[in-house]
Amino acid sequence: MDEKTLVAGQQTWLDSLGVTISIACAIQCTIFPLLIGTLPLLGLSFLIDDGIEKIFLLTSISLAFGGFCWGFQYHKQFYIFLFLIAGLALILTGRLWVEGTLELSFVVFGTLLLASGHILNRRLCRLCHRCEKGEPVVKLNGHGSDN
């Protein structure tokens, strides 16, 4: 296995983990408040704690930042960082300045943007990897490949 294939595999793994954590964060934010009465009965009251949400958010943001930076080294598509910036802006707005049910919407949409960015990042890396092998690649905007 050559080095480029190994790196592409690691990048795919990192983006898959990022998608999983981001979606888990969105699920935790939306479903667990509905289960506030039953989780303590099941011995899972620690899942309601604000600290768990902070861990999910920090992990999700860290994986997005690392994964997007790593992927950018290969596919050179700067717009991937728009997902990071928009997701981070929504999460911070929801956590710091918005109260009530709107906070939930901001944070969930922010984490879903991070997950979408991971999916796009993985796709861009795969397209670039194919390009390096000499296979034809059509860019997402449909204008051919400059790689």
PDB file of C-alpha atoms in Angstrom:
ATOM      1  CA  MET A   1       0.000   0.000   0.000  1.00  0.00           C
ATOM      2  CA  ASP A   2       1.484   3.328  -1.026  1.00  0.00           C
ATOM      3  CA  GLU A   3       1.637   6.378   1.232  1.00  0.00           C
ATOM      4  CA  LYS A   4      -1.115   8.312  -0.594  1.00  0.00           C
ATOM      5  CA  THR A   5      -3.587   5.440  -0.182  1.00  0.00           C
ATOM      6  CA  LEU A   6      -2.733   5.178   3.527  1.00  0.00           C
ATOM      7  CA  VAL A   7      -3.207   8.917   4.054  1.00  0.00           C
ATOM      8  CA  ALA A   8      -6.513   8.899   2.139  1.00  0.00           C
ATOM      9  CA  GLY A   9      -7.714   6.037   4.357  1.00  0.00           C
ATOM     10  CA  GLN A  10      -6.782   7.949   7.506  1.00  0.00           C
ATOM     11  CA  GLN A  11      -8.548  11.057   6.208  1.00  0.00           C
ATOM     12  CA  THR A  12     -11.702   9.035   5.470  1.00  0.00           C
ATOM     13  CA  TRP A  13     -11.583   7.577   8.977  1.00  0.00           C
ATOM     14  CA  LEU A  14     -11.174  11.027  10.534  1.00  0.00           C
ATOM     15  CA  ASP A  15     -14.098  12.451   8.550  1.00  0.00           C
ATOM     16  CA  SER A  16     -16.272   9.428   9.399  1.00  0.00           C
ATOM     17  CA  LEU A  17     -15.535   9.933  13.087  1.00  0.00           C
ATOM     18  CA  GLY A  18     -16.299  13.641  12.707  1.00  0.00           C
ATOM     19  CA  VAL A  19     -19.667  12.908  11.076  1.00  0.00           C
ATOM     20  CA  THR A  20     -20.515  10.411  13.820  1.00  0.00           C
ATOM     21  CA  ILE A  21     -19.601  12.766  16.676  1.00  0.00           C
ATOM     22  CA  SER A  22     -21.387  15.741  15.069  1.00  0.00           C
ATOM     23  CA  ILE A  23     -24.578  13.761  14.536  1.00  0.00           C
ATOM     24  CA  ALA A  24     -24.340  12.278  18.041  1.00  0.00           C
ATOM     25  CA  CYS A  25     -24.083  15.820  19.377  1.00  0.00           C
ATOM     26  CA  ALA A  26     -27.173  16.873  17.423  1.00  0.00           C
ATOM     27  CA  ILE A  27     -29.077  13.829  18.728  1.00  0.00           C
ATOM     28  CA  GLN A  28     -27.960  14.496  22.298  1.00  0.00           C
ATOM     29  CA  CYS A  29     -29.090  18.113  22.019  1.00  0.00           C
ATOM     30  CA  THR A  30     -32.537  17.280  20.624  1.00  0.00           C
ATOM     31  CA  ILE A  31     -33.614  13.993  22.189  1.00  0.00           C
ATOM     32  CA  PHE A  32     -32.141  14.008  25.678  1.00  0.00           C
ATOM     33  CA  PRO A  33     -34.078  17.046  26.907  1.00  0.00           C
ATOM     34  CA  LEU A  34     -37.257  15.125  26.030  1.00  0.00           C
ATOM     35  CA  LEU A  35     -36.057  12.213  28.165  1.00  0.00           C
ATOM     36  CA  ILE A  36     -35.172  14.327  31.206  1.00  0.00           C
ATOM     37  CA  GLY A  37     -37.651  12.442  33.410  1.00  0.00           C
ATOM     38  CA  THR A  38     -36.724   8.919  32.363  1.00  0.00           C
ATOM     39  CA  LEU A  39     -32.917   9.069  32.145  1.00  0.00           C
ATOM     40  CA  PRO A  40     -32.407   9.277  35.940  1.00  0.00           C
ATOM     41  CA  LEU A  41     -34.649   6.226  36.377  1.00  0.00           C
ATOM     42  CA  LEU A  42     -32.378   4.323  33.989  1.00  0.00           C
ATOM     43  CA  GLY A  43     -29.225   5.482  35.751  1.00  0.00           C
ATOM     44  CA  LEU A  44     -28.270   7.681  32.804  1.00  0.00           C
ATOM     45  CA  SER A  45     -28.737  11.100  34.388  1.00  0.00           C
ATOM     46  CA  PHE A  46     -25.108  11.999  33.587  1.00  0.00           C
ATOM     47  CA  LEU A  47     -26.167  12.285  29.930  1.00  0.00           C
ATOM     48  CA  ILE A  48     -28.336  15.306  30.785  1.00  0.00           C
ATOM     49  CA  ASP A  49     -25.388  17.167  32.278  1.00  0.00           C
ATOM     50  CA  ASP A  50     -24.202  20.268  30.427  1.00  0.00           C
ATOM     51  CA  GLY A  51     -20.646  18.878  30.548  1.00  0.00           C
ATOM     52  CA  ILE A  52     -21.534  16.040  28.167  1.00  0.00           C
ATOM     53  CA  GLU A  53     -22.835  18.550  25.633  1.00  0.00           C
ATOM     54  CA  LYS A  54     -19.654  20.602  25.972  1.00  0.00           C
ATOM     55  CA  ILE A  55     -17.528  17.477  25.392  1.00  0.00           C
ATOM     56  CA  PHE A  56     -19.542  16.607  22.269  1.00  0.00           C
ATOM     57  CA  LEU A  57     -19.273  20.166  20.940  1.00  0.00           C
ATOM     58  CA  LEU A  58     -15.544  20.524  21.604  1.00  0.00           C
ATOM     59  CA  THR A  59     -14.806  17.111  20.090  1.00  0.00           C
ATOM     60  CA  SER A  60     -16.966  17.869  17.063  1.00  0.00           C
ATOM     61  CA  ILE A  61     -15.322  21.251  16.456  1.00  0.00           C
ATOM     62  CA  SER A  62     -11.808  19.855  16.989  1.00  0.00           C
ATOM     63  CA  LEU A  63     -12.384  16.991  14.570  1.00  0.00           C
ATOM     64  CA  ALA A  64     -13.823  19.391  11.993  1.00  0.00           C
ATOM     65  CA  PHE A  65     -10.883  21.770  12.278  1.00  0.00           C
ATOM     66  CA  GLY A  66      -8.315  18.962  12.090  1.00  0.00           C
ATOM     67  CA  GLY A  67     -10.102  17.030   9.364  1.00  0.00           C
ATOM     68  CA  PHE A  68     -10.718  20.056   7.153  1.00  0.00           C
ATOM     69  CA  CYS A  69      -7.113  21.261   7.513  1.00  0.00           C
ATOM     70  CA  TRP A  70      -5.798  17.786   6.711  1.00  0.00           C
ATOM     71  CA  GLY A  71      -8.113  17.402   3.734  1.00  0.00           C
ATOM     72  CA  PHE A  72      -7.256  20.872   2.428  1.00  0.00           C
ATOM     73  CA  GLN A  73      -3.641  19.762   2.085  1.00  0.00           C
ATOM     74  CA  TYR A  74      -4.789  17.305  -0.596  1.00  0.00           C
ATOM     75  CA  HIS A  75      -7.782  18.768  -2.385  1.00  0.00           C
ATOM     76  CA  LYS A  76      -6.910  22.513  -2.047  1.00  0.00           C
ATOM     77  CA  GLN A  77     -10.594  23.509  -1.959  1.00  0.00           C
ATOM     78  CA  PHE A  78     -10.697  26.433   0.467  1.00  0.00           C
ATOM     79  CA  TYR A  79     -14.505  26.642   0.565  1.00  0.00           C
ATOM     80  CA  ILE A  80     -14.555  23.587   2.845  1.00  0.00           C
ATOM     81  CA  PHE A  81     -13.705  25.996   5.657  1.00  0.00           C
ATOM     82  CA  LEU A  82     -17.015  27.802   5.084  1.00  0.00           C
ATOM     83  CA  PHE A  83     -18.711  24.779   6.687  1.00  0.00           C
ATOM     84  CA  LEU A  84     -16.409  25.104   9.694  1.00  0.00           C
ATOM     85  CA  ILE A  85     -16.930  28.859  10.011  1.00  0.00           C
ATOM     86  CA  ALA A  86     -20.718  28.701   9.548  1.00  0.00           C
ATOM     87  CA  GLY A  87     -21.095  25.702  11.878  1.00  0.00           C
ATOM     88  CA  LEU A  88     -18.920  27.289  14.535  1.00  0.00           C
ATOM     89  CA  ALA A  89     -20.796  30.608  14.220  1.00  0.00           C
ATOM     90  CA  LEU A  90     -24.157  28.876  14.698  1.00  0.00           C
ATOM     91  CA  ILE A  91     -22.931  26.808  17.645  1.00  0.00           C
ATOM     92  CA  LEU A  92     -21.373  29.801  19.411  1.00  0.00           C
ATOM     93  CA  THR A  93     -24.407  31.989  18.725  1.00  0.00           C
ATOM     94  CA  GLY A  94     -26.681  29.321  20.150  1.00  0.00           C
ATOM     95  CA  ARG A  95     -24.568  28.666  23.221  1.00  0.00           C
ATOM     96  CA  LEU A  96     -23.638  32.257  24.075  1.00  0.00           C
ATOM     97  CA  TRP A  97     -26.367  34.626  22.902  1.00  0.00           C
ATOM     98  CA  VAL A  98     -29.608  32.763  22.227  1.00  0.00           C
ATOM     99  CA  GLU A  99     -31.892  31.353  24.924  1.00  0.00           C
ATOM    100  CA  GLY A 100     -34.596  28.699  24.993  1.00  0.00           C
ATOM    101  CA  THR A 101     -35.695  26.644  22.015  1.00  0.00           C
ATOM    102  CA  LEU A 102     -33.796  28.820  19.547  1.00  0.00           C
ATOM    103  CA  GLU A 103     -30.533  27.807  21.243  1.00  0.00           C
ATOM    104  CA  LEU A 104     -31.291  24.192  20.393  1.00  0.00           C
ATOM    105  CA  SER A 105     -31.953  25.053  16.735  1.00  0.00           C
ATOM    106  CA  PHE A 106     -28.723  27.019  16.367  1.00  0.00           C
ATOM    107  CA  VAL A 107     -26.571  24.299  17.958  1.00  0.00           C
ATOM    108  CA  VAL A 108     -28.201  21.426  16.058  1.00  0.00           C
ATOM    109  CA  PHE A 109     -27.905  23.181  12.688  1.00  0.00           C
ATOM    110  CA  GLY A 110     -24.311  24.095  13.507  1.00  0.00           C
ATOM    111  CA  THR A 111     -23.357  20.494  14.253  1.00  0.00           C
ATOM    112  CA  LEU A 112     -25.184  19.294  11.152  1.00  0.00           C
ATOM    113  CA  LEU A 113     -23.180  21.804   9.090  1.00  0.00           C
ATOM    114  CA  LEU A 114     -19.982  20.337  10.560  1.00  0.00           C
ATOM    115  CA  ALA A 115     -21.170  16.830   9.666  1.00  0.00           C
ATOM    116  CA  SER A 116     -22.018  17.985   6.121  1.00  0.00           C
ATOM    117  CA  GLY A 117     -18.572  19.547   5.841  1.00  0.00           C
ATOM    118  CA  HIS A 118     -16.964  16.231   6.817  1.00  0.00           C
ATOM    119  CA  ILE A 119     -18.967  14.418   4.147  1.00  0.00           C
ATOM    120  CA  LEU A 120     -17.959  16.970   1.504  1.00  0.00           C
ATOM    121  CA  ASN A 121     -14.335  16.891   2.687  1.00  0.00           C
ATOM    122  CA  ARG A 122     -14.243  13.110   2.316  1.00  0.00           C
ATOM    123  CA  ARG A 123     -15.717  13.394  -1.172  1.00  0.00           C
ATOM    124  CA  LEU A 124     -13.193  16.050  -2.199  1.00  0.00           C
ATOM    125  CA  CYS A 125     -10.322  13.912  -0.923  1.00  0.00           C
ATOM    126  CA  ARG A 126     -11.606  10.887  -2.830  1.00  0.00           C
ATOM    127  CA  LEU A 127     -11.986  12.915  -6.025  1.00  0.00           C
ATOM    128  CA  CYS A 128      -8.458  14.252  -5.641  1.00  0.00           C
ATOM    129  CA  HIS A 129      -7.155  10.744  -4.948  1.00  0.00           C
ATOM    130  CA  ARG A 130      -8.766   9.509  -8.162  1.00  0.00           C
ATOM    131  CA  CYS A 131      -7.233  12.427 -10.023  1.00  0.00           C
ATOM    132  CA  GLU A 132      -3.765  11.434  -8.787  1.00  0.00           C
ATOM    133  CA  LYS A 133      -4.344   7.941 -10.206  1.00  0.00           C
ATOM    134  CA  GLY A 134      -5.093   9.467 -13.607  1.00  0.00           C
ATOM    135  CA  GLU A 135      -8.833   8.785 -13.527  1.00  0.00           C
ATOM    136  CA  PRO A 136     -11.140  11.502 -14.861  1.00  0.00           C
ATOM    137  CA  VAL A 137     -12.677  13.673 -12.166  1.00  0.00           C
ATOM    138  CA  VAL A 138     -15.597  16.037 -12.466  1.00  0.00           C
ATOM    139  CA  LYS A 139     -15.500  18.802  -9.861  1.00  0.00           C
ATOM    140  CA  LEU A 140     -18.579  19.422  -7.758  1.00  0.00           C
ATOM    141  CA  ASN A 141     -19.300  22.640  -9.660  1.00  0.00           C
ATOM    142  CA  GLY A 142     -19.210  20.699 -12.958  1.00  0.00           C
ATOM    143  CA  HIS A 143     -16.424  22.724 -14.586  1.00  0.00           C
ATOM    144  CA  GLY A 144     -13.799  20.009 -14.825  1.00  0.00           C
ATOM    145  CA  SER A 145     -10.663  19.537 -12.784  1.00  0.00           C
ATOM    146  CA  ASP A 146      -7.749  21.830 -12.107  1.00  0.00           C
ATOM    147  CA  ASN A 147      -5.915  19.459  -9.726  1.00  0.00           C
TER     148      ASN A 147
END
